[in-house]
Amino acid sequence: QVQLVESGPGLVKPSQTLSLTCTVSGGSITTDNYYWNWIRQPPGKGLEWMGAIGYSGSTAYSPSLKSHTSISRDTSKNQFTLQVTSVTPEDTAVYYCARFSGSDLFYDYWGQGTQVTVSS
C-alpha cells in the first residue's frame, strides 16, 4: 500500500518561501510511469493542480504558477518537495501530494493534506 505524507510549516509570512515535503512509503518515486503531483485547494474553491515530477525526474508546472513554483526530489529519502516563492495570502490553501498513474490515467494515492496559511 502506497502512502504519501505531507509535511511543512502551517504558517508562512507574505513574501517568504513556502516549502512542503511529501514522504512516500510503500513504493518508489522512481518507478516507471508514475508522476508525483502537488495539488492545492484554497478555501471555498476547487482543486488546483500545481505541478508534478515524474519517475525520471522531469517536471511540469501549471502555467499560471510556473514563475514562482518548483518541484524537486530526493530519491535517497523517497521524497519530493514543493517550493513556492514570494507567497501571498492567495496561496493559503490545503496542499496535497498525490500519485498519478500514467498507465491507468488517474490519481490513485493521495496524502491527507496539510493546511498552509499565509499571514503576517
Coordinates of N, CA, C and O in Angstrom, one line a residue:
Q1 N 0.8 -1.2 0.0 CA 0.0 0.0 0.0 C 0.9 1.2 0.0 O 1.7 1.4 0.9
V2 N 0.7 2.1 -1.0 CA 1.4 3.3 -1.1 C 0.8 4.4 -0.1 O -0.4 4.5 0.0
Q3 N 1.7 5.0 0.6 CA 1.3 6.1 1.5 C 2.1 7.4 1.2 O 3.3 7.3 0.9
L4 N 1.4 8.5 1.2 CA 2.0 9.8 1.0 C 1.7 10.7 2.2 O 0.5 10.8 2.6
V5 N 2.7 11.3 2.7 CA 2.5 12.2 3.9 C 3.2 13.5 3.6 O 4.4 13.6 3.4
E6 N 2.3 14.6 3.7 CA 2.9 16.0 3.5 C 3.4 16.5 4.9 O 2.8 16.2 5.9
S7 N 4.4 17.3 4.8 CA 5.0 17.9 6.0 C 5.5 19.3 5.6 O 6.0 19.5 4.5
G8 N 5.4 20.2 6.6 CA 5.9 21.6 6.4 C 5.3 22.5 7.3 O 4.4 22.1 8.1
P9 N 5.6 23.8 7.3 CA 5.1 24.8 8.2 C 3.6 25.1 7.9 O 3.2 25.1 6.7
G10 N 2.8 25.3 8.9 CA 1.4 25.6 8.7 C 1.2 27.1 8.5 O 0.1 27.5 8.0
L11 N 2.2 27.9 8.8 CA 2.0 29.4 8.7 C 3.3 29.9 8.1 O 4.4 29.6 8.5
V12 N 3.1 30.7 7.0 CA 4.2 31.4 6.3 C 3.8 32.9 6.2 O 2.6 33.2 5.9
K13 N 4.8 33.7 6.3 CA 4.6 35.1 6.1 C 4.6 35.5 4.7 O 5.3 34.9 3.9
P14 N 3.8 36.6 4.3 CA 3.9 37.0 2.9 C 5.3 37.4 2.5 O 6.1 37.9 3.3
S15 N 5.6 37.1 1.2 CA 6.8 37.3 0.6 C 7.9 36.3 0.9 O 8.9 36.2 0.2
Q16 N 7.6 35.4 1.8 CA 8.5 34.3 2.1 C 8.3 33.1 1.2 O 7.4 33.1 0.3
T17 N 9.2 32.1 1.3 CA 9.1 30.9 0.5 C 8.5 29.8 1.3 O 8.8 29.5 2.4
L18 N 7.4 29.2 0.7 CA 6.8 28.0 1.2 C 7.5 26.8 0.8 O 7.7 26.6 -0.5
S19 N 7.8 25.9 1.7 CA 8.4 24.6 1.3 C 7.7 23.5 2.0 O 7.5 23.5 3.2
L20 N 7.2 22.6 1.2 CA 6.5 21.4 1.7 C 7.2 20.1 1.1 O 7.6 20.1 0.0
T21 N 7.2 19.1 1.9 CA 7.8 17.8 1.5 C 6.7 16.7 1.6 O 5.9 16.7 2.5
C22 N 6.8 15.9 0.6 CA 5.9 14.7 0.6 C 6.8 13.4 0.7 O 7.7 13.2 -0.1
T23 N 6.6 12.7 1.8 CA 7.3 11.5 2.0 C 6.5 10.3 1.6 O 5.3 10.1 2.0
V24 N 7.1 9.5 0.7 CA 6.4 8.3 0.1 C 6.9 7.0 0.7 O 8.1 6.8 0.8
S25 N 6.0 6.2 1.1 CA 6.3 4.8 1.5 C 5.5 3.8 0.8 O 4.4 4.1 0.3
G26 N 6.0 2.6 0.7 CA 5.2 1.5 0.0 C 5.4 1.5 -1.5 O 4.8 0.7 -2.2
G27 N 6.3 2.4 -2.0 CA 6.5 2.5 -3.4 C 7.6 3.5 -3.7 O 7.7 4.5 -3.0
S28 N 8.4 3.3 -4.8 CA 9.5 4.2 -5.1 C 9.0 5.3 -6.0 O 8.2 5.1 -7.0
I29 N 9.5 6.5 -5.8 CA 9.2 7.6 -6.7 C 9.9 7.5 -8.0 O 9.7 8.3 -8.9
T30 N 10.8 6.5 -8.2 CA 11.4 6.3 -9.5 C 10.8 5.2 -10.3 O 11.3 4.8 -11.3
T31 N 9.7 4.6 -9.8 CA 9.1 3.5 -10.5 C 8.5 4.1 -11.8 O 7.8 5.1 -11.8
D32 N 8.7 3.3 -12.9 CA 8.3 3.8 -14.2 C 6.8 4.1 -14.3 O 6.0 3.4 -13.7
N33 N 6.5 5.2 -15.0 CA 5.2 5.6 -15.4 C 4.3 6.1 -14.2 O 3.1 6.0 -14.3
Y34 N 5.0 6.6 -13.2 CA 4.2 7.3 -12.1 C 4.7 8.7 -12.0 O 5.9 9.0 -12.2
Y35 N 3.8 9.6 -11.7 CA 4.1 11.0 -11.6 C 3.6 11.5 -10.3 O 2.5 11.2 -9.9
W36 N 4.4 12.4 -9.7 CA 4.2 12.8 -8.3 C 3.8 14.3 -8.3 O 4.6 15.1 -8.7
N37 N 2.6 14.5 -7.8 CA 2.0 15.8 -8.0 C 1.8 16.6 -6.7 O 1.6 16.0 -5.6
W38 N 1.7 17.9 -6.9 CA 1.2 18.8 -5.9 C 0.0 19.5 -6.4 O -0.1 20.0 -7.5
I39 N -1.0 19.4 -5.5 CA -2.4 19.9 -5.8 C -2.8 20.7 -4.6 O -2.6 20.3 -3.4
R40 N -3.5 21.8 -4.7 CA -3.9 22.6 -3.6 C -5.4 23.0 -3.7 O -6.0 23.0 -4.8
Q41 N -6.0 23.3 -2.6 CA -7.4 23.7 -2.6 C -7.5 25.0 -1.7 O -7.5 24.8 -0.5
P42 N -7.7 26.1 -2.3 CA -7.9 27.3 -1.5 C -9.3 27.3 -0.8 O -10.2 26.6 -1.3
P43 N -9.5 28.0 0.3 CA -10.7 27.9 1.0 C -11.9 28.4 0.0 O -11.8 29.4 -0.6
G44 N -12.9 27.5 0.0 CA -14.1 27.8 -0.8 C -13.9 27.6 -2.3 O -14.8 28.0 -3.1
K45 N -12.8 27.1 -2.7 CA -12.5 26.9 -4.1 C -12.2 25.4 -4.5 O -12.1 24.6 -3.6
G46 N -12.1 25.2 -5.7 CA -11.8 23.8 -6.2 C -10.4 23.4 -6.1 O -9.5 24.3 -5.8
L47 N -10.1 22.2 -6.5 CA -8.7 21.8 -6.6 C -7.9 22.4 -7.7 O -8.5 22.6 -8.8
E48 N -6.7 22.8 -7.4 CA -5.8 23.4 -8.4 C -4.5 22.6 -8.5 O -3.8 22.4 -7.6
W49 N -4.3 22.0 -9.7 CA -3.0 21.3 -10.0 C -1.9 22.3 -10.1 O -2.0 23.3 -10.8
M50 N -0.8 22.1 -9.3 CA 0.3 23.0 -9.3 C 1.5 22.5 -10.2 O 2.1 23.3 -10.9
G51 N 1.7 21.2 -10.1 CA 2.9 20.7 -10.9 C 3.2 19.3 -10.5 O 2.5 18.7 -9.6
A52 N 4.1 18.7 -11.2 CA 4.5 17.3 -10.9 C 5.9 17.1 -11.3 O 6.5 17.8 -12.1
I53 N 6.4 16.0 -10.7 CA 7.8 15.5 -11.0 C 7.6 14.0 -11.4 O 6.9 13.3 -10.7
G54 N 8.1 13.6 -12.5 CA 8.0 12.3 -13.0 C 9.0 11.3 -12.5 O 9.9 11.7 -11.8
Y55 N 8.8 10.1 -12.8 CA 9.7 9.0 -12.4 C 11.1 9.2 -12.8 O 12.1 8.8 -12.2
S56 N 11.3 9.9 -13.9 CA 12.6 10.2 -14.5 C 13.2 11.4 -13.9 O 14.4 11.7 -14.2
G57 N 12.5 12.2 -13.2 CA 12.9 13.5 -12.6 C 12.5 14.7 -13.4 O 12.7 15.8 -13.0
S58 N 11.8 14.4 -14.6 CA 11.3 15.6 -15.3 C 10.2 16.3 -14.6 O 9.4 15.6 -13.8
T59 N 10.0 17.5 -14.8 CA 9.0 18.3 -14.1 C 8.0 19.0 -15.1 O 8.4 19.3 -16.3
A60 N 6.8 19.3 -14.6 CA 5.8 20.1 -15.3 C 5.1 20.9 -14.3 O 4.9 20.5 -13.2
Y61 N 4.7 22.1 -14.8 CA 4.1 23.1 -13.9 C 2.8 23.7 -14.6 O 2.8 23.8 -15.8
S62 N 1.9 24.1 -13.7 CA 0.8 24.9 -14.2 C 1.4 26.2 -14.7 O 2.2 26.9 -14.1
P63 N 0.9 26.6 -15.9 CA 1.4 27.9 -16.5 C 1.2 29.1 -15.6 O 2.1 30.0 -15.6
S64 N 0.2 29.1 -14.9 CA -0.1 30.3 -14.0 C 0.7 30.3 -12.8 O 0.8 31.4 -12.1
L65 N 1.4 29.2 -12.4 CA 2.2 29.2 -11.2 C 3.7 29.0 -11.5 O 4.5 29.0 -10.6
K66 N 4.0 28.7 -12.7 CA 5.4 28.3 -13.1 C 6.4 29.3 -12.7 O 7.5 28.9 -12.3
S67 N 6.1 30.6 -12.7 CA 7.1 31.6 -12.4 C 7.6 31.5 -11.0 O 8.7 32.0 -10.7
H68 N 6.8 31.0 -10.0 CA 7.3 31.0 -8.6 C 7.1 29.7 -7.9 O 7.0 29.6 -6.7
T69 N 7.1 28.6 -8.7 CA 6.9 27.3 -8.2 C 8.0 26.4 -8.7 O 8.3 26.4 -9.9
S70 N 8.5 25.5 -7.8 CA 9.5 24.5 -8.3 C 9.2 23.2 -7.5 O 8.8 23.3 -6.3
I71 N 9.5 22.1 -8.1 CA 9.4 20.8 -7.5 C 10.7 20.0 -7.7 O 11.2 20.0 -8.8
S72 N 11.2 19.4 -6.7 CA 12.4 18.7 -6.7 C 12.2 17.4 -5.9 O 11.1 17.1 -5.3
R73 N 13.2 16.5 -6.0 CA 13.1 15.2 -5.3 C 14.4 14.8 -4.7 O 15.5 15.3 -5.1
D74 N 14.3 14.0 -3.7 CA 15.4 13.3 -3.0 C 15.1 11.8 -3.1 O 14.4 11.3 -2.3
T75 N 15.7 11.2 -4.1 CA 15.5 9.7 -4.3 C 16.0 8.9 -3.1 O 15.4 7.8 -2.8
S76 N 17.0 9.3 -2.4 CA 17.6 8.6 -1.3 C 16.6 8.5 -0.1 O 16.6 7.6 0.7
K77 N 15.7 9.6 0.0 CA 14.7 9.6 1.0 C 13.3 9.3 0.5 O 12.4 9.3 1.3
N78 N 13.2 9.1 -0.8 CA 11.9 8.8 -1.4 C 10.9 9.9 -1.1 O 9.8 9.7 -0.6
Q79 N 11.4 11.2 -1.3 CA 10.6 12.4 -1.0 C 10.6 13.3 -2.2 O 11.6 13.3 -3.0
F80 N 9.6 14.1 -2.4 CA 9.6 15.2 -3.3 C 9.1 16.4 -2.6 O 8.3 16.3 -1.7
T81 N 9.6 17.6 -3.1 CA 9.4 18.8 -2.4 C 8.8 19.9 -3.3 O 9.2 20.0 -4.5
L82 N 7.9 20.7 -2.7 CA 7.4 21.8 -3.4 C 7.9 23.1 -2.8 O 8.0 23.2 -1.6
Q83 N 8.3 24.0 -3.6 CA 8.7 25.4 -3.1 C 7.9 26.4 -3.9 O 7.8 26.4 -5.1
V84 N 7.3 27.3 -3.2 CA 6.6 28.4 -3.8 C 7.2 29.7 -3.2 O 7.2 29.9 -2.0
T85 N 7.7 30.5 -4.1 CA 8.4 31.7 -3.6 C 7.4 32.9 -3.6 O 6.4 32.9 -4.2
S86 N 7.8 33.9 -2.8 CA 7.1 35.2 -2.8 C 5.6 34.9 -2.5 O 4.7 35.5 -3.3
V87 N 5.2 34.2 -1.5 CA 3.8 33.8 -1.3 C 3.0 35.1 -0.9 O 3.5 36.0 -0.3
T88 N 1.7 35.0 -1.2 CA 0.8 36.0 -0.8 C -0.4 35.3 -0.1 O -0.5 34.1 -0.1
P89 N -1.3 36.0 0.5 CA -2.4 35.4 1.2 C -3.2 34.5 0.2 O -3.9 33.6 0.7
E90 N -3.2 34.8 -1.1 CA -3.9 33.9 -2.1 C -3.3 32.5 -2.2 O -3.9 31.6 -2.8
D91 N -2.1 32.3 -1.6 CA -1.5 31.0 -1.6 C -2.0 30.2 -0.4 O -1.6 29.0 -0.2
T92 N -2.8 30.7 0.5 CA -3.4 30.0 1.6 C -4.3 28.9 1.0 O -5.2 29.1 0.2
A93 N -4.1 27.7 1.5 CA -4.8 26.5 0.9 C -4.4 25.3 1.7 O -3.5 25.3 2.5
V94 N -5.2 24.2 1.4 CA -4.8 22.9 1.8 C -4.0 22.3 0.7 O -4.4 22.3 -0.5
Y95 N -2.8 21.9 1.0 CA -1.9 21.3 0.0 C -1.8 19.8 0.1 O -1.6 19.3 1.1
Y96 N -2.0 19.2 -1.1 CA -2.0 17.7 -1.2 C -0.8 17.3 -2.1 O -0.6 17.9 -3.1
C97 N -0.2 16.2 -1.8 CA 0.6 15.5 -2.8 C -0.2 14.2 -3.2 O -1.0 13.6 -2.4
A98 N 0.0 13.8 -4.4 CA -0.7 12.7 -5.0 C 0.1 12.0 -6.1 O 0.9 12.7 -6.8
R99 N -0.2 10.7 -6.2 CA 0.5 10.0 -7.3 C -0.5 9.8 -8.5 O -1.6 9.4 -8.3
F100 N 0.0 10.1 -9.7 CA -0.8 9.8 -10.9 C -0.2 8.6 -11.6 O 1.0 8.6 -11.9
S101 N -1.1 7.7 -12.0 CA -0.6 6.5 -12.7 C -0.7 6.8 -14.2 O -1.8 7.1 -14.7
G102 N 0.4 6.8 -14.9 CA 0.5 7.0 -16.3 C -0.2 5.9 -17.1 O -0.6 6.1 -18.3
S103 N -0.3 4.7 -16.6 CA -1.0 3.6 -17.3 C -2.5 3.6 -17.1 O -3.3 3.4 -18.0
D104 N -2.9 3.9 -15.8 CA -4.3 3.9 -15.5 C -5.0 5.3 -15.7 O -6.2 5.4 -15.7
L105 N -4.2 6.3 -15.8 CA -4.6 7.7 -16.0 C -5.6 8.2 -15.0 O -6.6 8.8 -15.3
F106 N -5.2 8.0 -13.7 CA -5.9 8.7 -12.6 C -5.0 8.8 -11.4 O -3.9 8.1 -11.4
Y107 N -5.4 9.6 -10.5 CA -4.7 9.8 -9.2 C -5.1 8.6 -8.3 O -6.2 8.6 -7.9
D108 N -4.1 7.7 -8.1 CA -4.5 6.5 -7.3 C -4.2 6.6 -5.8 O -4.8 5.9 -5.0
Y109 N -3.3 7.5 -5.4 CA -3.0 7.7 -4.0 C -2.8 9.2 -3.7 O -2.2 9.9 -4.5
W110 N -3.3 9.6 -2.5 CA -3.3 11.0 -2.1 C -2.7 11.0 -0.6 O -3.0 10.1 0.2
G111 N -2.1 12.1 -0.3 CA -1.8 12.4 1.1 C -3.0 12.9 1.7 O -4.1 13.2 1.1
Q112 N -2.9 13.1 3.0 CA -4.1 13.6 3.8 C -4.3 15.1 3.7 O -5.4 15.6 4.0
G113 N -3.3 15.8 3.2 CA -3.4 17.2 3.0 C -2.8 18.0 4.2 O -2.9 17.5 5.3
T114 N -2.3 19.1 4.0 CA -1.8 19.9 5.0 C -2.2 21.4 4.8 O -2.1 21.9 3.7
Q115 N -2.7 22.0 5.8 CA -3.1 23.4 5.8 C -1.9 24.3 5.8 O -1.1 24.2 6.7
V116 N -1.9 25.3 4.9 CA -0.9 26.3 4.9 C -1.6 27.7 4.9 O -2.4 27.9 4.0
T117 N -1.3 28.5 5.8 CA -1.9 29.8 5.9 C -0.8 30.9 5.7 O 0.3 30.8 6.3
V118 N -1.0 31.8 4.8 CA -0.1 32.9 4.5 C -0.6 34.1 5.2 O -1.7 34.6 4.8
S119 N 0.1 34.6 6.2 CA -0.4 35.7 7.0 C 0.8 36.3 7.8 O 1.7 35.6 8.2
S120 N 0.7 37.6 8.0 CA 1.7 38.2 8.8 C 1.3 38.2 10.2 O 2.1 38.6 11.1

